[in-house]
Coordinates of N, CA and C and ligand atoms in Angstrom, one line a residue:
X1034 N 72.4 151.4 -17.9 CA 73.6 150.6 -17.5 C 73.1 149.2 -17.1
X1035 N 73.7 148.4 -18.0 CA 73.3 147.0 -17.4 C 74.3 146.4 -16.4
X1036 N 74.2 145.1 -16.7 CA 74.3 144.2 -15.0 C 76.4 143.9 -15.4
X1037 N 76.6 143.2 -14.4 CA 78.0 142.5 -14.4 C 78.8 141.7 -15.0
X1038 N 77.7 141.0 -16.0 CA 78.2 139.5 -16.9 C 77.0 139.5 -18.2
X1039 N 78.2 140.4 -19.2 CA 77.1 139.8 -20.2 C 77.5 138.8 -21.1
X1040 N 76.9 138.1 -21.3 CA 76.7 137.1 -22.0 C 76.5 137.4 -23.8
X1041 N 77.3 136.5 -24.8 CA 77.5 137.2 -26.5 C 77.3 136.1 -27.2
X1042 N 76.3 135.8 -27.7 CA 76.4 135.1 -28.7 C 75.9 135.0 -29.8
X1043 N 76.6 134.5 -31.4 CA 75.9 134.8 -32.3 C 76.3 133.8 -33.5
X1044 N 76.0 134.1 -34.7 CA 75.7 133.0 -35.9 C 75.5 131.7 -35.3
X1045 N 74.5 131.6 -34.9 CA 73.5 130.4 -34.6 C 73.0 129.5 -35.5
X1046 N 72.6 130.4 -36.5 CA 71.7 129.7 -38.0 C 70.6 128.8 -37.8
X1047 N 70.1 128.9 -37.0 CA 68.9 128.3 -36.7 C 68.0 127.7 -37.5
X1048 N 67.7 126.6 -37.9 CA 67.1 126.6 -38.9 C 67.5 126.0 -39.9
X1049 N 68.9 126.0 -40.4 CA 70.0 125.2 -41.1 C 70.2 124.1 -41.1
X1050 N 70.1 123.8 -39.8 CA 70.9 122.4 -38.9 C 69.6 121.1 -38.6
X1051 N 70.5 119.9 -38.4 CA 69.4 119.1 -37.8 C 67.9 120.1 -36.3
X1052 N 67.2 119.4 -36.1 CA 66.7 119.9 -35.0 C 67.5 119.9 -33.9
X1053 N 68.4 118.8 -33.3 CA 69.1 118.0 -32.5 C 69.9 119.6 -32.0
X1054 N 70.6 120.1 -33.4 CA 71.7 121.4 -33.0 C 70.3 122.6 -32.3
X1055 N 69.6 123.0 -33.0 CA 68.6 124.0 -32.4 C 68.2 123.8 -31.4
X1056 N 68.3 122.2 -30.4 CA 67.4 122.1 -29.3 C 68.6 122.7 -28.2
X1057 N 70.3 122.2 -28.9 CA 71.6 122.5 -27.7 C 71.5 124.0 -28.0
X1058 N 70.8 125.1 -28.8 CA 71.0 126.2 -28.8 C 69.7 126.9 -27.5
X1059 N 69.1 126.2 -27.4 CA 67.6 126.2 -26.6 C 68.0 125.9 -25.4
X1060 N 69.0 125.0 -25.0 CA 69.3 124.7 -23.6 C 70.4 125.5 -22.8
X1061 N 71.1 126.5 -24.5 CA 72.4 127.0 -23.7 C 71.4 128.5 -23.3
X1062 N 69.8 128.8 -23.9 CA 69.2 130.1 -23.1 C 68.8 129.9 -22.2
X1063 N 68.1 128.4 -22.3 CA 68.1 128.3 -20.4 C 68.8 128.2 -19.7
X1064 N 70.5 128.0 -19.8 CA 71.1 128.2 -18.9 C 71.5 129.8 -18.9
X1065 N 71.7 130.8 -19.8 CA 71.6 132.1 -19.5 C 71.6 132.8 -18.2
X1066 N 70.4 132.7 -17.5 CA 70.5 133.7 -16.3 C 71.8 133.2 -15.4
X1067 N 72.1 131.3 -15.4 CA 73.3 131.1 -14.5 C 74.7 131.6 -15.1
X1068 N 74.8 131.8 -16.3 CA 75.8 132.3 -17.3 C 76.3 134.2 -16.6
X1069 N 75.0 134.8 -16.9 CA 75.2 136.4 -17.2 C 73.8 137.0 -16.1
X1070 N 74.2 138.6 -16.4 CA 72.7 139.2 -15.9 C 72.3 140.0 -17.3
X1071 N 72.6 139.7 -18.4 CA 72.7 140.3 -19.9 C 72.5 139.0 -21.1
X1072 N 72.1 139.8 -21.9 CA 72.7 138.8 -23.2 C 72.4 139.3 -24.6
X1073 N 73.4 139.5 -25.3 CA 73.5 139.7 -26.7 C 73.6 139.1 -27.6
X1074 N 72.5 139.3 -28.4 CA 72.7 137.9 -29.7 C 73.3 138.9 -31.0
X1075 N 74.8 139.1 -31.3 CA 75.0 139.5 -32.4 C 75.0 139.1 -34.0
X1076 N 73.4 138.9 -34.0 CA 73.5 138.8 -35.7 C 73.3 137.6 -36.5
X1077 N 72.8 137.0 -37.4 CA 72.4 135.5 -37.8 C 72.1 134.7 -36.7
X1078 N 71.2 134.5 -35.8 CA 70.5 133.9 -34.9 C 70.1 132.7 -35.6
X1079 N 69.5 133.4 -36.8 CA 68.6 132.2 -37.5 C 69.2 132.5 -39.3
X1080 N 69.2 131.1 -39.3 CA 69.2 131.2 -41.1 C 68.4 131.8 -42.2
X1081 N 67.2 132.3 -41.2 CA 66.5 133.4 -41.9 C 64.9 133.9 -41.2
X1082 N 65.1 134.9 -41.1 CA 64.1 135.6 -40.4 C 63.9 136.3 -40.9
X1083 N 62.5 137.1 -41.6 CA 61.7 138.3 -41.5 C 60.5 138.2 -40.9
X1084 N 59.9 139.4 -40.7 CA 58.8 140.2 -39.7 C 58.0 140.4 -40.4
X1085 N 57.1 139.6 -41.0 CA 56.2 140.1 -41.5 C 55.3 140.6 -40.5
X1086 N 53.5 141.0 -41.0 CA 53.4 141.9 -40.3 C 52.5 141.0 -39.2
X1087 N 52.1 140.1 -39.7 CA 50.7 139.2 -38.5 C 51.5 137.7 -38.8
X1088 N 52.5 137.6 -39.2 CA 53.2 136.3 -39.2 C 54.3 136.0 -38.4
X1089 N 54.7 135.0 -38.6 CA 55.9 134.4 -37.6 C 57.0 133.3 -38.2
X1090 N 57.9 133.0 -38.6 CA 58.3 132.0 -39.4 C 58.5 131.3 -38.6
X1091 N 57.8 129.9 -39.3 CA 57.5 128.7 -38.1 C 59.2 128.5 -37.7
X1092 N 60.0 128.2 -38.5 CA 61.2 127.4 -37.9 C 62.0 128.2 -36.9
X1093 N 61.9 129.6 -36.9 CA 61.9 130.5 -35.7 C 61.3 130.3 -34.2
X1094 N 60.2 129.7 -34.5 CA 59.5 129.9 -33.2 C 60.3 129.4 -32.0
X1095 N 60.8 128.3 -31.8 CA 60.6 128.3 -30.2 C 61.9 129.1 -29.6
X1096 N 62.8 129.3 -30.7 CA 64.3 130.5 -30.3 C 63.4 131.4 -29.7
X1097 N 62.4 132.1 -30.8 CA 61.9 133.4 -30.3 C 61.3 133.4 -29.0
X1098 N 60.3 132.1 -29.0 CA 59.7 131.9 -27.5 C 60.2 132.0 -26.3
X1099 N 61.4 131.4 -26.6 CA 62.6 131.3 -25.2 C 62.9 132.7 -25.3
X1100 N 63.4 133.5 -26.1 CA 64.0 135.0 -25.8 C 63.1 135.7 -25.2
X1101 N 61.7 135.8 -25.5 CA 60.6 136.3 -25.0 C 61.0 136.6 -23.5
X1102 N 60.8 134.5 -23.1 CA 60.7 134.5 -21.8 C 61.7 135.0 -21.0
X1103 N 62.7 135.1 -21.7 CA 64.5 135.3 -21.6 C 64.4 137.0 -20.8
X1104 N 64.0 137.2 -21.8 CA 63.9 138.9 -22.2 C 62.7 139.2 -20.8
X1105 N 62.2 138.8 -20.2 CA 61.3 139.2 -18.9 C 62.3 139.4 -17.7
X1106 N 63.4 138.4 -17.7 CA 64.1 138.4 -17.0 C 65.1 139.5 -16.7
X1107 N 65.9 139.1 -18.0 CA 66.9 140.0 -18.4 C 66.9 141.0 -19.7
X1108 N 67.7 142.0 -19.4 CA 67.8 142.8 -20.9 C 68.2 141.7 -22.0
X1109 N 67.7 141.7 -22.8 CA 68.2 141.0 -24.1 C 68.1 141.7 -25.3
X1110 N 69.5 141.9 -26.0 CA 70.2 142.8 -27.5 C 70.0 142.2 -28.2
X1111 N 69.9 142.3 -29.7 CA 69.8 141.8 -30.6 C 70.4 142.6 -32.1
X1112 N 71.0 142.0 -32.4 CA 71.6 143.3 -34.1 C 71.2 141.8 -35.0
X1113 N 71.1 142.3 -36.3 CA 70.5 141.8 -37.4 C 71.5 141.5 -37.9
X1114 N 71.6 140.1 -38.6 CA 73.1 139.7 -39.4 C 72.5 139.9 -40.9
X1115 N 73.3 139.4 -41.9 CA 72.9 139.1 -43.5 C 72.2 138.0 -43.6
X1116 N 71.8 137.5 -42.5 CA 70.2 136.6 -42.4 C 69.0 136.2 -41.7
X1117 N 69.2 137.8 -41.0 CA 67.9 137.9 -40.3 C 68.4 139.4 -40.0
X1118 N 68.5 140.1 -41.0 CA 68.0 141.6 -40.9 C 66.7 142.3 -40.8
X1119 N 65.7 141.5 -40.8 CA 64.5 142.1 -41.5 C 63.6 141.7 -40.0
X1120 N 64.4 142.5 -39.0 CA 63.5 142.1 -37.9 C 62.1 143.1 -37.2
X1121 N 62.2 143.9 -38.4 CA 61.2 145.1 -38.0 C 60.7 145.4 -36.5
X1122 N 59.8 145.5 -36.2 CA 59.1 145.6 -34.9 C 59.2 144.8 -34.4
X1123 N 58.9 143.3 -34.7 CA 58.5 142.0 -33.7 C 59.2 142.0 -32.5
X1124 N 60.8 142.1 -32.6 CA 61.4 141.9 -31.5 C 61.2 142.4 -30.1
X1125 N 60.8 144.2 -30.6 CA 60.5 144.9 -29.4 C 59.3 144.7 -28.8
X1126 N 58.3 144.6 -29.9 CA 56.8 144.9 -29.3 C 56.7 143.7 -29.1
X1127 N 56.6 142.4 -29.8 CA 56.0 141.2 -29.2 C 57.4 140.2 -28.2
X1128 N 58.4 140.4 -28.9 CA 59.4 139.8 -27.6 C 59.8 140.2 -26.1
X1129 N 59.9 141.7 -26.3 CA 60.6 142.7 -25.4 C 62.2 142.8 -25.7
X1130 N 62.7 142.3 -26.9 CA 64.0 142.6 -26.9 C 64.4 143.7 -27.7
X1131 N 65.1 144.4 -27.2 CA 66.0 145.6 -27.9 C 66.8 145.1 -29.3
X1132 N 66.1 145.9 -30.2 CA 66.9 145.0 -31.6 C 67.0 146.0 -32.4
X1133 N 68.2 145.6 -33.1 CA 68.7 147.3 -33.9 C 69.0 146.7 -35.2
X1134 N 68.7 146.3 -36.6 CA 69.5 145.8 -37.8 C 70.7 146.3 -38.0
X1135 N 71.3 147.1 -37.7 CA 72.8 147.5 -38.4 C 73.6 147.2 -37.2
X1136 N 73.6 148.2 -35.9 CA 74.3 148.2 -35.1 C 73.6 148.7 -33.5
X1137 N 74.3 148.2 -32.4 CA 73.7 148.7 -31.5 C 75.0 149.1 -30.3
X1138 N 74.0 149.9 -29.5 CA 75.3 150.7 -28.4 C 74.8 150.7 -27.3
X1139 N 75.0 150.4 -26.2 CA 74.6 150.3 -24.9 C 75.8 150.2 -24.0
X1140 N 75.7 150.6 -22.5 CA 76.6 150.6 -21.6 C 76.5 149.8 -20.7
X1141 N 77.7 148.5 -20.5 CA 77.5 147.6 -19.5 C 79.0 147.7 -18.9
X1142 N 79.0 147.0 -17.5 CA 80.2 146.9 -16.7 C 81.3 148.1 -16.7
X1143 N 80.5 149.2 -17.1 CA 81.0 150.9 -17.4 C 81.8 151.2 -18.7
X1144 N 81.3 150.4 -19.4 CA 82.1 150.3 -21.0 C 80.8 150.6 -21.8
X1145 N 81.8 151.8 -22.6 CA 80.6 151.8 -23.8 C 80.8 150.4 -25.0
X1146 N 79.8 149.8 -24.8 CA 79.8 148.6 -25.7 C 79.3 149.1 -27.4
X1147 N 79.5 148.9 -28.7 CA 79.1 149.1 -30.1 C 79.4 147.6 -30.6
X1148 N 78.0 146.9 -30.6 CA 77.7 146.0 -31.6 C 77.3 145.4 -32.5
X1149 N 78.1 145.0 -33.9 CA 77.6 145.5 -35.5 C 77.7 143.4 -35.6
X1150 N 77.3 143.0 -36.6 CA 77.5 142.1 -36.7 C 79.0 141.7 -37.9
X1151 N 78.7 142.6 -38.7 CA 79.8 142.4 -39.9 C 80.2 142.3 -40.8
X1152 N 78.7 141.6 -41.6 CA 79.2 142.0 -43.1 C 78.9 142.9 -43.6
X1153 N 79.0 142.5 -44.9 CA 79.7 143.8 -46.1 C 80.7 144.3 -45.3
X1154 N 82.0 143.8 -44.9 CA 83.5 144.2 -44.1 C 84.2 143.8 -44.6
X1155 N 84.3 142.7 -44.3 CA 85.6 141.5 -44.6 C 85.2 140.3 -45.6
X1156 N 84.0 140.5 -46.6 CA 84.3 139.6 -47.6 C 85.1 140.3 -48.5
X1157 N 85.5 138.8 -49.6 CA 87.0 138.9 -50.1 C 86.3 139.4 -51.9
X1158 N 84.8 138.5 -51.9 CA 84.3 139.1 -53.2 C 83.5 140.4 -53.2
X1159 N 83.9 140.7 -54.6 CA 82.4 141.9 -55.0 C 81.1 141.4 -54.8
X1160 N 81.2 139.9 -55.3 CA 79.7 139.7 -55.7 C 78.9 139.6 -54.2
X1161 N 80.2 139.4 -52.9 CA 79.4 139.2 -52.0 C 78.6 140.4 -51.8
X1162 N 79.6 141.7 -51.6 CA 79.1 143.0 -51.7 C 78.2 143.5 -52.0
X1163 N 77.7 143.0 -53.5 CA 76.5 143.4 -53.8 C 75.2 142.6 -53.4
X1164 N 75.2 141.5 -53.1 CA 74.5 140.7 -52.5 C 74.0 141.3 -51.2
X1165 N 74.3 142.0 -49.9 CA 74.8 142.7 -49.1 C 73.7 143.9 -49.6
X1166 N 74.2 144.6 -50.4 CA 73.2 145.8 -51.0 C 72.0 145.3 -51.1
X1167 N 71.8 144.7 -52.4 CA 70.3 144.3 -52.4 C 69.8 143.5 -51.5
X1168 N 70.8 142.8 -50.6 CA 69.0 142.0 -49.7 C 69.5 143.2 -48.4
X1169 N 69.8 144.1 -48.0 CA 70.0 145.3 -47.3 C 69.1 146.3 -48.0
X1170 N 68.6 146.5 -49.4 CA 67.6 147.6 -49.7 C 66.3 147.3 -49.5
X1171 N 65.3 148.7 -49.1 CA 64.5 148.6 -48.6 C 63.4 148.1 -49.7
X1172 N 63.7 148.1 -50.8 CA 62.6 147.7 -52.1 C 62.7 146.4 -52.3
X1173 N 63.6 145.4 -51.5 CA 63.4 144.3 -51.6 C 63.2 143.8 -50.3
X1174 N 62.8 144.4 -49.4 CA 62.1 143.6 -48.8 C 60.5 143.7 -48.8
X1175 N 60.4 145.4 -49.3 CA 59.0 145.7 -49.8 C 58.2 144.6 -51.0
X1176 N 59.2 144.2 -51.9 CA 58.4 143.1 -53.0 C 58.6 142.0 -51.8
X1177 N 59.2 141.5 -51.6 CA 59.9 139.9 -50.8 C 58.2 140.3 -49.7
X1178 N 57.8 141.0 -49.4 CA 56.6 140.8 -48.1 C 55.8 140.4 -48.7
X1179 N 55.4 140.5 -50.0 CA 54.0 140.6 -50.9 C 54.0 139.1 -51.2
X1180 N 55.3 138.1 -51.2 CA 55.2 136.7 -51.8 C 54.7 136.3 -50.6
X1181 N 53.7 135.0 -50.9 CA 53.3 134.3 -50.0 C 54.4 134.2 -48.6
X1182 N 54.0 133.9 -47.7 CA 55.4 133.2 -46.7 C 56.1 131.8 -47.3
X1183 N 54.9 131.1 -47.5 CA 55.1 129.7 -47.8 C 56.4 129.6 -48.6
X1184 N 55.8 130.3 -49.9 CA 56.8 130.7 -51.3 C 57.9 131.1 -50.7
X1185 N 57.8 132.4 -50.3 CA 58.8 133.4 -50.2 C 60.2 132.7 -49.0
X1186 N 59.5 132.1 -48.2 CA 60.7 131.2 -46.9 C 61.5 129.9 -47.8
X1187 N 60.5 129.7 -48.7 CA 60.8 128.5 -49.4 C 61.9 128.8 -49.8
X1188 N 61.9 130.1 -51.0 CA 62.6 130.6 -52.3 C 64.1 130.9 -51.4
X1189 N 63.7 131.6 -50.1 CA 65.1 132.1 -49.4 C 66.4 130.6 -49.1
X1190 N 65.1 129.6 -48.4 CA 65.5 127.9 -48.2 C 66.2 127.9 -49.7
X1191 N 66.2 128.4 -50.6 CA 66.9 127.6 -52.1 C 68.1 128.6 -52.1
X1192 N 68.3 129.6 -52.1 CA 69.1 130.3 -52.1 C 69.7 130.9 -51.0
X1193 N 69.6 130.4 -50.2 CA 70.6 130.5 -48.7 C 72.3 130.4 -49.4
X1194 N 72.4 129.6 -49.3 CA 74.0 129.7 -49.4 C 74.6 130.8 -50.5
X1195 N 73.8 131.5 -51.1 CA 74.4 132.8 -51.8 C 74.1 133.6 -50.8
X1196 N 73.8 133.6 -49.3 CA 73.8 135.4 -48.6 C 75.6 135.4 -48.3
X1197 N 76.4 134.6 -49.1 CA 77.2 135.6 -48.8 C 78.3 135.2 -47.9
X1198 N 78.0 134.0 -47.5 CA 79.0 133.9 -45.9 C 78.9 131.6 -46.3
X1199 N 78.6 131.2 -47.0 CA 78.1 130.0 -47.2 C 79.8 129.4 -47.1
X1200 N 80.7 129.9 -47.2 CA 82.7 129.3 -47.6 C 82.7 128.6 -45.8
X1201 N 83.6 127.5 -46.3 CA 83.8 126.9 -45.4 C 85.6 127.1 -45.7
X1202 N 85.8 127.4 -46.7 CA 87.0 127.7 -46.7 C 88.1 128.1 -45.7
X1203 N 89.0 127.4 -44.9 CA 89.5 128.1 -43.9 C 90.7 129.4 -44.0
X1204 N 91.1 129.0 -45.4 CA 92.2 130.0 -45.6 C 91.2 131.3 -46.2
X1205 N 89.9 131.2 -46.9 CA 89.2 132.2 -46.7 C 88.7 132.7 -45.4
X1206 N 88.3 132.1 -44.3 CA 87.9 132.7 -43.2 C 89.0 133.4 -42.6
X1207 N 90.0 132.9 -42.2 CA 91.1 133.5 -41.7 C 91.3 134.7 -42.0
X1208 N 91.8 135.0 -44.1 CA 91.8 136.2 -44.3 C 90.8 137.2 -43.9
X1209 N 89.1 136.7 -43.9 CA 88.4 137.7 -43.4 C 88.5 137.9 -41.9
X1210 N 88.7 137.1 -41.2 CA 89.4 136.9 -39.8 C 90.3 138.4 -39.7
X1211 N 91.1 138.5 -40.4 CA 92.7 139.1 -40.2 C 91.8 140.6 -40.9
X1212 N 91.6 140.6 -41.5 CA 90.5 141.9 -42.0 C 89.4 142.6 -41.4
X1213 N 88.9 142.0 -40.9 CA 88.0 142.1 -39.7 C 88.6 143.0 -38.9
X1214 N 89.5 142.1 -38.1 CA 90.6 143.3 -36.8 C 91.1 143.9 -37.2
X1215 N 91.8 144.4 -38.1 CA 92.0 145.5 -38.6 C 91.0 146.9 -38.9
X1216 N 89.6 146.3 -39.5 CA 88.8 147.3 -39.4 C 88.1 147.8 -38.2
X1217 N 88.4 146.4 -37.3 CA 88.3 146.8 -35.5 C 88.6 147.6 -34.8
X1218 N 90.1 148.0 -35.4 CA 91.5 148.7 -34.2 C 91.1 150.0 -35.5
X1219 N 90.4 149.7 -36.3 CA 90.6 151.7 -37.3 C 89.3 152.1 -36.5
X1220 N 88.4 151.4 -36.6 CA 87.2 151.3 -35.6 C 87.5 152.6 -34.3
X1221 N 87.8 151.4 -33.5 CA 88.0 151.9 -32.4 C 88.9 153.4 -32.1
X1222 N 90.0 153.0 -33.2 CA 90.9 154.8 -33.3 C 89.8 155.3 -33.4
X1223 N 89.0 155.5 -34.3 CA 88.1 156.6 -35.4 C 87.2 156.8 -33.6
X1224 N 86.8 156.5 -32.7 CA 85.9 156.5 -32.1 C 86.4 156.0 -30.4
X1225 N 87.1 156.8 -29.3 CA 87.7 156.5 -28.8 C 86.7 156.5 -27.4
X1226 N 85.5 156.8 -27.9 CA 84.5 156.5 -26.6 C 83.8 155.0 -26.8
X1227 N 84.4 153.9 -27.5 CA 83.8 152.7 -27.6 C 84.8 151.8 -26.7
X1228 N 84.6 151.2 -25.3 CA 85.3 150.7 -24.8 C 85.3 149.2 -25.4
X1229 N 84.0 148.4 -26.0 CA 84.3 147.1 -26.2 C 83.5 147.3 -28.2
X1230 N 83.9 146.8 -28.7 CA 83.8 146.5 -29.9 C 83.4 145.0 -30.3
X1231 N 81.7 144.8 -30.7 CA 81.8 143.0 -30.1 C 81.4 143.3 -31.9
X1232 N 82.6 142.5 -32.9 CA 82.0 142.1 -34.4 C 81.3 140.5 -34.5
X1233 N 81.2 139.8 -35.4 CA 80.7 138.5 -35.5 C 81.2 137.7 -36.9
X1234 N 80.2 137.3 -37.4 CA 80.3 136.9 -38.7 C 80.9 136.4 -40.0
X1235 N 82.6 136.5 -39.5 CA 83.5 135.0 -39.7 C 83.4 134.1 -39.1
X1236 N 82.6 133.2 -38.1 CA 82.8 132.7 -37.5 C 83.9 132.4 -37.0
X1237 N 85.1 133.4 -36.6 CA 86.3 133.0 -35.9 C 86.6 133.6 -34.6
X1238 N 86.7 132.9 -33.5 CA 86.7 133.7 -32.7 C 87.6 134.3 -32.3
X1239 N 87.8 135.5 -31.8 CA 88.7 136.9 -31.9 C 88.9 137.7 -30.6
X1240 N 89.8 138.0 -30.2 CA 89.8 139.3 -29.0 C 91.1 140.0 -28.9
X1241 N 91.1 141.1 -29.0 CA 92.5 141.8 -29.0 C 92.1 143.2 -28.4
X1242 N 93.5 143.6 -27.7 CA 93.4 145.0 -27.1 C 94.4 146.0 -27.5
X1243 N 94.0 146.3 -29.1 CA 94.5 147.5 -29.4 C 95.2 148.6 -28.6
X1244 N 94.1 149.0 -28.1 CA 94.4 150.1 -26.9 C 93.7 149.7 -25.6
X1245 N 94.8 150.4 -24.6 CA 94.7 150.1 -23.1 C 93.1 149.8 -22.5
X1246 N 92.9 149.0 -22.2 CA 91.6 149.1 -21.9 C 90.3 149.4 -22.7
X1247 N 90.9 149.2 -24.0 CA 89.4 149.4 -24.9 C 89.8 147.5 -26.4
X1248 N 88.9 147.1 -26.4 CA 88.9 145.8 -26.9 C 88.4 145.5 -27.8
X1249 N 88.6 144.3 -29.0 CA 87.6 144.0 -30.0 C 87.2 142.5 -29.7
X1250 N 86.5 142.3 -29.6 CA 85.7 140.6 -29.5 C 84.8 140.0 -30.7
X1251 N 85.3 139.4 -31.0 CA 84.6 138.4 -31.5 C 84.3 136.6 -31.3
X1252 N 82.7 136.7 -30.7 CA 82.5 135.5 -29.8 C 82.9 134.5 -30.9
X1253 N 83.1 134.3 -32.0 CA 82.9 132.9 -32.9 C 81.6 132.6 -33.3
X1254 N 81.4 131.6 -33.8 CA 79.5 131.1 -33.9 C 79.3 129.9 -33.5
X1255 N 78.1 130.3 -32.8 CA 77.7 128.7 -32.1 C 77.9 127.6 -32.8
X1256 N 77.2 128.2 -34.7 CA 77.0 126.7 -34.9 C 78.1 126.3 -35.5
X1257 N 79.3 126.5 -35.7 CA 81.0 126.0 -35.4 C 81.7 125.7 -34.0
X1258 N 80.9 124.9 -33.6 CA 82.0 124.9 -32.2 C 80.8 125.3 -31.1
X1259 N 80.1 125.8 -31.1 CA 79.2 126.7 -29.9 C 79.8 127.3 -29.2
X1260 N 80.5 128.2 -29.9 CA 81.1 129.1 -29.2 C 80.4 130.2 -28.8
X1261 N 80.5 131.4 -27.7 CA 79.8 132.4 -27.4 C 80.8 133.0 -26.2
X1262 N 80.9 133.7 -25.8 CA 81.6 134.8 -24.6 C 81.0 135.3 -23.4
X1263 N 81.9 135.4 -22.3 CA 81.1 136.0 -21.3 C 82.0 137.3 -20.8
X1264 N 81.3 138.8 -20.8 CA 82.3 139.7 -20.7 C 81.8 140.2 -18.8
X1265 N 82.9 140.8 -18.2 CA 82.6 140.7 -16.8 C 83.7 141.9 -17.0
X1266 N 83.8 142.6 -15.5 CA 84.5 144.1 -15.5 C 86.0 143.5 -15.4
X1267 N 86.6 142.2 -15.3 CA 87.5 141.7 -15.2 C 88.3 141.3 -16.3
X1268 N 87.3 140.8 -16.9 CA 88.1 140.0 -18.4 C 87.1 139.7 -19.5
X1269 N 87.4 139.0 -20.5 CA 86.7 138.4 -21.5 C 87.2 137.0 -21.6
X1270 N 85.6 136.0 -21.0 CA 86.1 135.0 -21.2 C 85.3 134.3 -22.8
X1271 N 86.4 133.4 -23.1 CA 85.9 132.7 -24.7 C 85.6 131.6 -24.1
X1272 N 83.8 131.0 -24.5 CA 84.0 130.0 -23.6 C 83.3 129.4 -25.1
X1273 N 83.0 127.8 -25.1 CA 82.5 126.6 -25.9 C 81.1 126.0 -24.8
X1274 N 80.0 125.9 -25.0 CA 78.9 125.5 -24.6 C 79.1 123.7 -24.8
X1275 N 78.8 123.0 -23.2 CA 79.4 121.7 -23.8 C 78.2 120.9 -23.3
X1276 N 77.0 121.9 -22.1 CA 75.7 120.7 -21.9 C 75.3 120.0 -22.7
Ligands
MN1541 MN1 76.8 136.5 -41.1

């Protein structure tokens, strides 16, 4: 059972952006412990992460550094999005953070919390779908380890915007928006011991209470707005990061 204020944030993309954005994502963990006594990063943190096995992707480092230190403090979650699934061991054994690729469940403020990030859900194409599959199967990450890093981070840097989620489209986000909660509230029927349901990965941010006392959240994404949530036994607040 964790603490009283957890703290949610996620699609960060780290890595994507000028440095200028990565440094306001660096200042909103050091403010963390005044924020929460928790914190959950649901999913795309970074525009791309894998774990190799004695490596580290440079443009990752100083996120991970700070979570490290983060993670001494406080519990710190982590679920894997469609761009940084591939977090193997590193998180636990060299960060100390609890990291699950698909989905994670833990109990805070006496709510059973289940936090998935979201795709393969609510996109509107096939092709995203399958895209989804194969960089989700395990034989591609098995060849993808064998390419250089150099290469292989390079190749991912060229083809980023096919993982899938690249639409800026707003009348497409919306619909995946409105699809999303719905698979929220069948969610939460299907499964009536899940008091909070935190999804991600439209970047739109979301909260509704289906049923009495059991909720779906979606923080938004930092790197639209810096958006991220703070949940307390009281409420859910949506809040915008403005240091
Ligand atoms: Mn995503």
């Amino acid at each position: 059972m964790l603490g009283n204020r957890l703290v949610i944030v996620s699609d960060a993309h780290l890595g994507t952006v000028p440095t200028e954005s990565d440094d306001r994502f660096l200042a909103f963990l050091d403010q963390v412990p005044d924020l929460g006594d928790a914190l959950l990063i649901n999913g795309d943190l970074f525009d791309f992460w894998f774990s190799y096995r004695r490596v580290i992707p440079r443009a990752g480092f100083r996120a991970a550094a700070s979570l490290a230190v983060l993670a001494r403090r406080m519990p710190v979650m982590m679920t894997g999005g469609n761009h940084d699934r591939w977090g193997n061991t590193f998180w636990q054994q060299d960060a100390g953070v609890r990291y699950e690729p698909s989905e994670i469940r833990f109990r805070a403020m006496g709510l059973d919390i289940l936090a998935l990030h979201g795709d393969g859900i609510a996109e509107e194409h096939r092709s995203a779908r399958i895209m989804h599959r194969i960089t989700r199967h395990p034989l591609t990450s098995w060849a993808y380890r064998l390419i250089h890093p150099d290469l292989g981070i390079g190749l991912v840097d060229r083809m980023s915007t096919r993982l899938a989620d690249s639409t800026r489209d707003a009348a497409v986000l919306e619909r995946a928006s409105v699809r999303q909660a719905a698979w929220a509230e069948a969610r939460l029927a299907a499964d009536p011991s899940i008091g909070l349901l935190v999804m991600s990965h439209t970047h739109r941010p979301a909260l509704a209470e289906p049923f009495p006392g059991r909720r779906y959240l979606n923080p938004g994404a930092w790197i639209d707005g810096r958006h991220f949530a703070i949940v307390t036994p009281e409420a859910v607040q949506q809040r915008q990061f403005d240091a």
